[in-house]
Amino acid sequence: MNYHDEFKSRQAFADRLSILVKRHGGPTAFARRVGTSLSALRKWLRADAEPRRDSLIAITQATGVSLQWLAVGDEPDSGAGNATTNYVAMPSREVRLEENGRTKTLSSPRIVDYMTFKRDWVREYLGAEPEQILLVMAAGDDLPQGIAHGDLLLVNRGDQQVRENGIFAIDIEGEIALRRIQRKLDGTLIVTAGHPAYEREEVSPCGIESIGVVGRVIRVCRPVI
């Protein structure tokens, strides 16, 4: 195995380990749970090193996943390891989108760090592919009607064409903003925020790509007080 392949293997392991760490209370709690040091765990998560076999076994015993899945990523036909792979870890800190034929990275403090959902639930109840879901925390004074500060939004990045009216996450100079977008019969888009200080904008059919749609908001979650 050459250096490139070895690094990819370590990175793939780090990705699987990251899922487990975040599902079990974060790095400090996870290190305590499996009986390792926090510094060693951080090296594994950065793909700087891999754990020894005894540490791998400790991780599987503490989390219930299979050694096969943890070590090499293979999905067994049955067992606890399969339960973990049936979950998708929603991203995190960046979104990749196409803009004028080029791929760019959009970073925003409004993107939630981490949550997991069952893949089957995402497909069946949200009608979306799990890898296309982005979590965004609503914030600011420009939120569309129906969205409140602190709401957790599930955004489908696979729906960027504005075929139907709805609330969309859009890219405004590298920041994620929420706007209600209405399509008129002639194809013109009416883009509105939820604050009177923000003027309504009309975008012609030929200028739709300039909006920078990240995806459609398909679910709103808010705490029960």
Coordinates of N, CA and C in Angstrom, one line a residue:
M1 N 0.9 -1.2 0.0 CA 0.0 0.0 0.0 C 0.9 1.2 0.0
N2 N 0.7 2.2 -1.0 CA 1.5 3.4 -1.0 C 0.9 4.4 0.0
Y3 N 1.7 5.5 0.1 CA 1.3 6.5 1.2 C -0.1 7.1 0.9
H4 N -0.4 7.3 -0.3 CA -1.8 7.9 -0.6 C -2.9 6.9 -0.2
D5 N -2.7 5.7 -0.5 CA -3.7 4.7 -0.2 C -3.8 4.5 1.3
E6 N -2.7 4.5 2.0 CA -2.6 4.4 3.4 C -3.4 5.6 4.1
F7 N -3.1 6.8 3.6 CA -3.8 8.0 4.2 C -5.3 7.9 4.0
K8 N -5.7 7.5 2.8 CA -7.2 7.3 2.5 C -7.8 6.3 3.4
S9 N -7.1 5.2 3.7 CA -7.6 4.2 4.6 C -7.7 4.8 6.0
R10 N -6.7 5.5 6.5 CA -6.8 6.1 7.8 C -7.9 7.1 7.9
Q11 N -8.1 7.9 6.8 CA -9.2 8.9 6.8 C -10.5 8.3 6.8
A12 N -10.7 7.2 6.1 CA -12.0 6.5 6.1 C -12.3 5.9 7.5
F13 N -11.2 5.4 8.1 CA -11.4 4.9 9.5 C -11.8 6.1 10.4
A14 N -11.1 7.2 10.3 CA -11.4 8.4 11.1 C -12.9 8.9 10.9
D15 N -13.4 8.8 9.7 CA -14.8 9.2 9.4 C -15.7 8.2 10.2
R16 N -15.5 6.9 10.1 CA -16.3 6.0 10.9 C -16.3 6.2 12.4
L17 N -15.0 6.5 12.8 CA -14.9 6.7 14.3 C -15.6 8.0 14.7
S18 N -15.5 9.0 13.8 CA -16.2 10.3 14.1 C -17.7 10.1 14.4
I19 N -18.3 9.2 13.6 CA -19.7 8.9 13.7 C -20.0 8.4 15.1
L20 N -19.1 7.5 15.6 CA -19.3 6.8 16.9 C -19.1 7.9 18.0
V21 N -18.0 8.7 17.9 CA -17.7 9.6 18.9 C -18.9 10.6 19.1
K22 N -19.4 11.1 18.0 CA -20.5 12.1 18.2 C -21.8 11.4 18.6
R23 N -22.0 10.2 18.4 CA -23.2 9.5 18.8 C -23.1 9.1 20.3
H24 N -21.9 9.1 20.9 CA -21.7 8.7 22.3 C -21.1 9.8 23.1
G25 N -21.6 11.0 22.9 CA -21.3 12.1 23.8 C -20.1 13.0 23.6
G26 N -19.4 12.8 22.5 CA -18.3 13.7 22.2 C -17.0 13.1 22.6
P27 N -15.9 13.7 22.2 CA -14.5 13.1 22.4 C -14.2 12.8 23.9
T28 N -14.5 13.7 24.8 CA -14.1 13.4 26.2 C -14.8 12.2 26.8
A29 N -16.2 12.2 26.6 CA -17.0 11.1 27.1 C -16.6 9.8 26.4
F30 N -16.3 9.9 25.1 CA -16.0 8.7 24.3 C -14.7 8.1 24.8
A31 N -13.7 9.0 24.9 CA -12.3 8.5 25.4 C -12.5 7.8 26.7
R32 N -13.2 8.3 27.6 CA -13.5 7.7 28.9 C -14.2 6.4 28.8
R33 N -15.1 6.4 27.9 CA -16.0 5.2 27.7 C -15.1 4.0 27.2
V34 N -14.2 4.2 26.3 CA -13.4 3.1 25.7 C -12.1 3.0 26.4
G35 N -11.7 3.8 27.4 CA -10.5 3.6 28.2 C -9.3 4.0 27.4
T36 N -9.3 5.2 26.7 CA -8.1 5.7 26.1 C -7.9 7.1 26.4
S37 N -6.8 7.7 26.1 CA -6.5 9.1 26.4 C -7.2 10.0 25.3
L38 N -7.5 11.2 25.7 CA -8.1 12.1 24.8 C -7.2 12.5 23.6
S39 N -5.9 12.6 24.0 CA -4.9 12.9 22.9 C -4.8 11.8 21.9
A40 N -4.8 10.6 22.3 CA -4.8 9.5 21.4 C -6.0 9.5 20.5
L41 N -7.2 9.7 21.1 CA -8.4 9.8 20.3 C -8.4 10.9 19.2
R42 N -7.8 12.0 19.6 CA -7.8 13.1 18.6 C -6.8 12.8 17.5
K43 N -5.8 12.0 17.7 CA -4.9 11.6 16.7 C -5.6 10.7 15.7
W44 N -6.4 9.8 16.2 CA -7.2 8.9 15.4 C -8.2 9.7 14.5
L45 N -8.9 10.7 15.2 CA -9.9 11.5 14.4 C -9.3 12.3 13.4
R46 N -8.0 12.7 13.6 CA -7.3 13.5 12.5 C -6.6 12.7 11.5
A47 N -6.8 11.3 11.6 CA -6.1 10.4 10.7 C -4.6 10.5 10.8
D48 N -4.1 10.9 11.9 CA -2.6 10.9 12.1 C -2.1 9.6 12.6
A49 N -3.0 8.7 13.1 CA -2.6 7.4 13.6 C -3.9 6.5 13.7
E50 N -3.6 5.2 13.8 CA -4.7 4.3 14.0 C -4.6 3.5 15.3
P51 N -5.7 3.2 15.9 CA -5.6 2.4 17.2 C -5.0 1.0 17.1
R52 N -4.4 0.5 18.1 CA -4.0 -0.9 18.1 C -5.2 -1.8 18.2
R53 N -5.0 -3.1 18.1 CA -6.1 -4.0 18.0 C -6.9 -4.0 19.4
D54 N -6.2 -3.9 20.5 CA -6.9 -3.9 21.8 C -7.8 -2.7 21.9
S55 N -7.4 -1.6 21.3 CA -8.2 -0.4 21.4 C -9.4 -0.5 20.4
L56 N -9.2 -1.2 19.3 CA -10.3 -1.4 18.4 C -11.4 -2.3 19.1
I57 N -10.9 -3.3 19.8 CA -11.9 -4.2 20.4 C -12.6 -3.4 21.5
A58 N -11.9 -2.6 22.3 CA -12.5 -1.8 23.3 C -13.6 -0.9 22.7
I59 N -13.3 -0.3 21.5 CA -14.3 0.6 20.9 C -15.6 -0.2 20.5
T60 N -15.4 -1.4 19.9 CA -16.5 -2.2 19.5 C -17.3 -2.7 20.7
Q61 N -16.7 -3.0 21.8 CA -17.4 -3.4 23.0 C -18.2 -2.2 23.6
A62 N -17.6 -1.0 23.5 CA -18.3 0.1 24.1 C -19.4 0.7 23.3
T63 N -19.4 0.4 21.9 CA -20.4 1.0 21.0 C -21.3 0.0 20.4
G64 N -21.0 -1.3 20.4 CA -21.8 -2.3 19.8 C -21.7 -2.5 18.4
V65 N -20.7 -1.8 17.7 CA -20.5 -2.0 16.3 C -19.6 -3.2 16.1
S66 N -19.6 -3.8 14.9 CA -18.7 -4.9 14.6 C -17.3 -4.5 14.3
L67 N -16.3 -5.3 14.7 CA -14.9 -5.1 14.4 C -14.7 -4.9 12.9
Q68 N -15.4 -5.7 12.1 CA -15.2 -5.7 10.7 C -15.6 -4.3 10.1
W69 N -16.7 -3.8 10.6 CA -17.1 -2.5 10.1 C -16.2 -1.4 10.6
L70 N -15.8 -1.4 11.8 CA -14.9 -0.4 12.4 C -13.6 -0.4 11.7
A71 N -13.0 -1.5 11.5 CA -11.6 -1.6 10.9 C -11.6 -1.3 9.4
V72 N -12.5 -1.9 8.7 CA -12.4 -1.8 7.2 C -13.6 -1.2 6.5
G73 N -14.7 -1.0 7.2 CA -15.8 -0.4 6.6 C -16.8 -1.3 5.9
D74 N -16.5 -2.6 5.9 CA -17.5 -3.5 5.3 C -18.7 -3.6 6.1
E75 N -19.9 -3.7 5.4 CA -21.1 -3.9 6.1 C -21.5 -5.4 6.2
P76 N -21.6 -5.9 7.4 CA -22.0 -7.3 7.5 C -23.4 -7.5 7.2
D77 N -23.9 -8.7 6.9 CA -25.3 -9.0 6.6 C -26.2 -8.7 7.8
S78 N -25.6 -8.9 9.0 CA -26.4 -8.7 10.2 C -25.5 -8.2 11.3
G79 N -26.0 -7.8 12.5 CA -25.2 -7.5 13.6 C -25.3 -6.0 13.9
A80 N -24.6 -5.6 15.0 CA -24.7 -4.3 15.5 C -24.0 -3.3 14.5
G81 N -23.0 -3.7 13.7 CA -22.3 -2.8 12.8 C -23.3 -2.3 11.8
N82 N -24.2 -3.1 11.3 CA -25.1 -2.7 10.3 C -26.1 -1.6 10.9
A83 N -26.3 -1.6 12.2 CA -27.2 -0.6 12.8 C -26.5 0.8 12.6
T84 N -25.2 0.8 12.8 CA -24.5 2.1 12.7 C -24.6 2.6 11.3
T85 N -24.3 1.7 10.3 CA -24.3 2.2 8.9 C -25.7 2.6 8.4
N86 N -26.7 2.2 9.1 CA -28.1 2.6 8.7 C -28.4 4.1 9.1
Y87 N -27.4 4.7 9.8 CA -27.6 6.1 10.2 C -26.7 7.0 9.3
V88 N -27.2 8.2 9.1 CA -26.4 9.1 8.3 C -26.0 10.3 9.2
A89 N -24.8 10.7 9.2 CA -24.4 11.9 9.9 C -24.5 13.1 9.0
M90 N -25.5 14.0 9.4 CA -25.7 15.2 8.6 C -24.6 16.1 8.7
P91 N -24.2 16.8 7.6 CA -23.0 17.6 7.7 C -23.4 18.9 8.4
S92 N -22.6 19.4 8.8 CA -21.4 19.8 9.6 C -21.1 21.3 9.2
R93 N -20.0 21.6 8.6 CA -19.5 23.0 8.5 C -19.4 23.5 7.1
E94 N -19.6 22.8 6.1 CA -19.5 23.4 4.8 C -20.5 22.7 3.8
V95 N -20.8 23.5 2.8 CA -21.6 23.0 1.7 C -20.9 23.2 0.4
R96 N -21.0 22.2 -0.5 CA -20.4 22.3 -1.8 C -21.5 22.5 -2.8
L97 N -21.4 23.6 -3.6 CA -22.4 23.8 -4.6 C -21.8 24.3 -5.9
E98 N -22.5 24.2 -7.0 CA -22.1 24.7 -8.3 C -22.5 26.1 -8.5
E99 N -21.5 26.9 -8.9 CA -21.8 28.3 -9.3 C -21.2 28.7 -10.6
N100 N -22.0 28.9 -11.6 CA -21.5 29.3 -12.9 C -20.5 28.3 -13.4
G101 N -20.8 27.0 -13.2 CA -20.0 25.9 -13.7 C -18.8 25.6 -12.8
R102 N -18.6 26.3 -11.7 CA -17.4 26.0 -10.8 C -18.0 25.5 -9.5
T103 N -17.2 24.7 -8.9 CA -17.5 24.2 -7.5 C -16.9 25.1 -6.5
K104 N -17.7 25.6 -5.5 CA -17.2 26.4 -4.4 C -17.6 25.8 -3.1
T105 N -16.9 26.2 -2.1 CA -17.3 25.8 -0.7 C -17.9 27.0 0.0
L106 N -19.0 26.7 0.6 CA -19.8 27.8 1.3 C -19.7 27.4 2.8
S107 N -19.1 28.3 3.6 CA -19.0 28.0 5.0 C -19.9 29.0 5.8
S108 N -20.5 28.6 6.9 CA -21.4 29.5 7.6 C -21.5 29.0 9.0
P109 N -21.5 30.0 10.0 CA -21.7 29.6 11.4 C -23.1 29.1 11.7
R110 N -24.0 29.3 10.7 CA -25.4 28.8 11.0 C -25.5 27.3 10.7
I111 N -24.5 26.7 10.1 CA -24.6 25.3 9.9 C -24.4 24.5 11.2
V112 N -25.3 23.6 11.5 CA -25.2 22.9 12.7 C -24.0 21.9 12.7
D113 N -23.3 21.7 13.8 CA -22.1 20.8 13.7 C -22.4 19.4 13.4
Y114 N -23.5 18.8 14.0 CA -23.6 17.3 13.9 C -25.0 16.9 14.4
M115 N -25.6 16.0 13.6 CA -26.8 15.2 14.1 C -26.9 14.0 13.2
T116 N -27.5 12.9 13.7 CA -27.7 11.7 13.0 C -29.1 11.4 12.8
F117 N -29.5 10.8 11.6 CA -30.8 10.3 11.4 C -30.8 9.0 10.7
K118 N -31.8 8.2 10.8 CA -31.9 6.9 10.1 C -32.1 7.2 8.6
R119 N -31.3 6.5 7.8 CA -31.4 6.7 6.4 C -32.7 6.4 5.8
D120 N -33.4 5.3 6.3 CA -34.7 4.9 5.8 C -35.7 6.0 6.1
W121 N -35.6 6.6 7.3 CA -36.5 7.7 7.7 C -36.4 8.9 6.7
V122 N -35.2 9.2 6.4 CA -34.9 10.4 5.5 C -35.5 10.1 4.2
R123 N -35.3 8.9 3.6 CA -35.8 8.6 2.3 C -37.4 8.5 2.3
E124 N -37.9 7.8 3.3 CA -39.4 7.5 3.3 C -40.2 8.8 3.7
Y125 N -39.8 9.5 4.7 CA -40.6 10.6 5.2 C -40.2 11.9 4.7
L126 N -39.0 12.1 4.3 CA -38.5 13.4 3.8 C -38.5 13.4 2.3
G127 N -38.4 12.2 1.7 CA -38.4 12.1 0.2 C -37.1 12.6 -0.3
A128 N -36.0 12.4 0.4 CA -34.7 12.9 0.0 C -33.6 11.9 0.2
E129 N -32.5 12.1 -0.5 CA -31.3 11.2 -0.2 C -30.6 11.7 1.0
P130 N -30.2 10.8 1.9 CA -29.6 11.2 3.2 C -28.4 12.1 3.0
E131 N -27.5 11.8 2.0 CA -26.3 12.6 1.8 C -26.6 14.1 1.3
Q132 N -27.9 14.3 0.9 CA -28.2 15.6 0.4 C -28.8 16.5 1.4
I133 N -29.0 16.0 2.7 CA -29.6 16.8 3.7 C -28.6 17.7 4.4
L134 N -28.9 18.9 4.6 CA -28.1 19.9 5.4 C -28.9 20.4 6.6
L135 N -28.2 20.5 7.7 CA -28.9 21.1 8.9 C -28.5 22.6 9.0
V136 N -29.4 23.4 9.2 CA -29.2 24.9 9.3 C -29.9 25.4 10.5
M137 N -29.3 26.2 11.4 CA -29.9 26.8 12.5 C -30.4 28.2 12.1
A138 N -31.7 28.5 12.2 CA -32.3 29.8 11.8 C -31.8 30.8 12.8
A139 N -31.4 32.0 12.2 CA -30.9 33.1 13.0 C -31.0 34.4 12.2
G140 N -31.2 35.5 12.9 CA -31.3 36.8 12.2 C -32.6 37.4 12.3
D141 N -32.7 38.6 11.7 CA -34.0 39.3 11.7 C -34.7 39.3 10.3
D142 N -34.1 38.5 9.4 CA -34.7 38.4 8.1 C -35.3 37.1 7.7
L143 N -35.8 36.4 8.8 CA -36.4 35.1 8.6 C -37.8 35.1 7.9
P144 N -38.1 34.2 7.0 CA -39.4 34.2 6.4 C -40.5 33.9 7.4
Q145 N -41.7 34.2 7.1 CA -42.8 33.9 8.0 C -42.9 32.4 8.2
G146 N -43.1 32.0 9.4 CA -43.2 30.5 9.7 C -41.9 30.0 10.3
I147 N -40.8 30.7 10.2 CA -39.5 30.3 10.7 C -39.1 31.2 11.8
A148 N -38.7 30.7 13.0 CA -38.4 31.4 14.2 C -36.9 31.3 14.5
H149 N -36.4 32.3 15.2 CA -35.0 32.3 15.6 C -34.7 31.0 16.4
G150 N -33.7 30.2 16.1 CA -33.4 29.0 16.9 C -34.0 27.8 16.3
D151 N -34.9 27.9 15.3 CA -35.4 26.7 14.7 C -34.3 25.9 14.0
L152 N -34.4 24.6 14.0 CA -33.4 23.7 13.3 C -34.1 23.3 12.0
L153 N -33.5 23.6 10.8 CA -34.1 23.4 9.5 C -33.3 22.3 8.8
L154 N -34.1 21.4 8.2 CA -33.5 20.4 7.3 C -33.7 20.8 5.9
V155 N -32.6 21.0 5.2 CA -32.5 21.5 3.9 C -32.1 20.4 2.9
N156 N -32.9 20.3 1.8 CA -32.6 19.3 0.8 C -31.8 19.9 -0.3
R157 N -30.5 19.6 -0.3 CA -29.6 20.2 -1.3 C -29.9 19.6 -2.7
G158 N -30.7 18.5 -2.8 CA -31.0 17.9 -4.1 C -32.1 18.6 -4.8
D159 N -32.7 19.7 -4.1 CA -33.8 20.4 -4.7 C -33.4 21.9 -4.8
Q160 N -32.8 22.3 -5.9 CA -32.3 23.6 -6.1 C -32.9 24.4 -7.3
Q161 N -33.9 23.8 -7.9 CA -34.4 24.3 -9.1 C -35.6 25.2 -9.0
V162 N -36.2 25.3 -7.8 CA -37.4 26.2 -7.5 C -38.5 25.9 -8.5
R163 N -38.9 24.6 -8.5 CA -40.0 24.2 -9.4 C -41.3 24.6 -8.7
E164 N -41.3 24.7 -7.4 CA -42.5 25.0 -6.7 C -42.2 26.1 -5.6
N165 N -43.3 26.8 -5.2 CA -43.1 27.8 -4.1 C -42.6 27.1 -2.8
G166 N -41.8 27.9 -2.1 CA -41.3 27.3 -0.8 C -40.3 28.2 -0.2
I167 N -39.7 27.7 0.9 CA -38.7 28.4 1.6 C -37.4 27.8 1.3
F168 N -36.4 28.6 0.9 CA -35.1 28.0 0.4 C -33.9 28.6 1.2
A169 N -32.9 27.9 1.3 CA -31.6 28.4 1.8 C -30.8 28.9 0.6
I170 N -30.4 30.1 0.6 CA -29.6 30.6 -0.5 C -28.3 31.2 0.0
D171 N -27.4 31.3 -1.0 CA -26.0 31.8 -0.7 C -26.0 33.3 -1.0
I172 N -25.7 34.1 0.1 CA -25.6 35.6 -0.1 C -24.2 35.9 0.4
E173 N -23.3 36.1 -0.5 CA -21.9 36.4 -0.3 C -21.2 35.5 0.8
G174 N -21.4 34.2 0.6 CA -20.8 33.2 1.4 C -21.5 32.9 2.7
E175 N -22.7 33.5 3.0 CA -23.5 33.3 4.1 C -24.8 32.6 3.7
I176 N -25.3 31.7 4.5 CA -26.6 31.1 4.3 C -27.7 32.0 4.8
A177 N -28.7 32.3 3.9 CA -29.8 33.1 4.3 C -31.1 32.3 3.9
L178 N -32.2 32.6 4.5 CA -33.4 32.0 4.2 C -34.4 32.9 3.6
R179 N -35.0 32.5 2.5 CA -35.9 33.3 1.7 C -37.1 32.5 1.2
R180 N -38.2 33.1 1.2 CA -39.4 32.5 0.6 C -39.4 32.9 -0.9
I181 N -39.5 31.9 -1.7 CA -39.4 32.1 -3.2 C -40.7 31.6 -3.8
Q182 N -41.3 32.5 -4.6 CA -42.6 32.2 -5.3 C -42.3 32.3 -6.8
R183 N -42.8 31.3 -7.5 CA -42.6 31.3 -9.0 C -43.9 31.7 -9.6
K184 N -43.8 32.8 -10.5 CA -45.0 33.3 -11.2 C -45.2 32.5 -12.5
L185 N -46.3 32.7 -13.1 CA -46.6 31.9 -14.3 C -45.6 32.1 -15.4
D186 N -45.0 33.3 -15.5 CA -44.1 33.6 -16.6 C -42.7 33.1 -16.2
G187 N -42.5 32.5 -15.1 CA -41.2 32.0 -14.6 C -40.4 32.9 -13.7
T188 N -40.9 34.1 -13.6 CA -40.2 35.1 -12.7 C -40.3 34.6 -11.3
L189 N -39.3 34.8 -10.5 CA -39.2 34.4 -9.1 C -39.3 35.7 -8.2
I190 N -40.2 35.6 -7.2 CA -40.4 36.6 -6.2 C -39.7 36.1 -5.0
V191 N -38.7 36.9 -4.5 CA -37.8 36.5 -3.4 C -38.1 37.4 -2.2
T192 N -38.6 36.9 -1.1 CA -38.9 37.8 0.0 C -38.3 37.3 1.3
A193 N -37.9 38.2 2.2 CA -37.5 37.9 3.6 C -38.7 38.1 4.5
G194 N -38.5 38.0 5.8 CA -39.6 38.2 6.7 C -39.6 39.5 7.5
H195 N -38.8 40.4 7.0 CA -38.6 41.7 7.7 C -38.9 42.8 6.7
P196 N -39.7 43.8 7.1 CA -40.1 44.9 6.1 C -38.9 45.7 5.6
A197 N -37.8 45.7 6.4 CA -36.6 46.4 5.9 C -35.9 45.8 4.7
Y198 N -36.3 44.6 4.4 CA -35.7 43.9 3.3 C -36.6 43.9 2.1
E199 N -36.2 44.6 1.1 CA -37.1 44.7 -0.1 C -37.4 43.4 -0.8
R200 N -38.6 43.3 -1.4 CA -38.9 42.1 -2.2 C -38.1 42.2 -3.5
E201 N -37.6 41.1 -4.0 CA -36.8 41.1 -5.2 C -37.5 40.2 -6.2
E202 N -37.4 40.7 -7.5 CA -37.9 39.9 -8.6 C -36.7 39.5 -9.5
V203 N -36.7 38.2 -9.8 CA -35.6 37.6 -10.6 C -36.2 37.0 -11.8
S204 N -35.7 37.4 -13.0 CA -36.2 36.9 -14.3 C -35.8 35.5 -14.5
P205 N -36.5 34.8 -15.3 CA -36.2 33.4 -15.6 C -34.7 33.1 -16.0
C206 N -34.2 34.0 -16.7 CA -32.8 33.9 -17.2 C -31.8 34.2 -16.1
G207 N -32.3 34.8 -15.0 CA -31.3 35.1 -13.9 C -31.5 34.2 -12.7
I208 N -32.2 33.1 -12.8 CA -32.4 32.2 -11.7 C -31.1 31.7 -11.1
E209 N -30.1 31.4 -11.9 CA -28.9 30.9 -11.4 C -28.1 31.8 -10.5
S210 N -28.4 33.1 -10.6 CA -27.7 34.1 -9.9 C -28.1 34.1 -8.4
I211 N -29.3 33.5 -8.1 CA -29.7 33.4 -6.7 C -28.8 32.6 -5.8
G212 N -28.2 31.6 -6.3 CA -27.3 30.7 -5.5 C -28.1 29.9 -4.5
V213 N -29.1 29.1 -5.0 CA -30.0 28.3 -4.2 C -29.1 27.1 -3.6
V214 N -29.1 27.0 -2.3 CA -28.4 25.9 -1.7 C -29.4 24.7 -1.6
G215 N -30.6 24.9 -1.3 CA -31.6 23.8 -1.2 C -32.9 24.3 -0.6
R216 N -33.9 23.4 -0.7 CA -35.3 23.7 -0.2 C -35.4 23.3 1.3
V217 N -36.0 24.1 2.1 CA -36.3 23.7 3.5 C -37.5 22.7 3.5
I218 N -37.2 21.5 4.0 CA -38.3 20.5 3.9 C -38.8 20.1 5.3
R219 N -38.2 20.5 6.3 CA -38.6 20.2 7.7 C -38.1 21.3 8.7
V220 N -39.0 21.7 9.6 CA -38.7 22.7 10.6 C -38.8 22.0 11.9
C221 N -37.8 22.1 12.7 CA -37.8 21.5 14.1 C -37.6 22.6 15.1
R222 N -38.4 22.6 16.1 CA -38.2 23.7 17.2 C -38.4 23.1 18.5
P223 N -37.8 23.6 19.6 CA -37.9 23.0 20.9 C -39.3 23.3 21.5
V224 N -39.8 22.4 22.3 CA -41.1 22.5 22.9 C -40.8 23.2 24.3
I225 N -41.4 24.3 24.5 CA -41.2 25.0 25.8 C -42.3 24.8 26.8

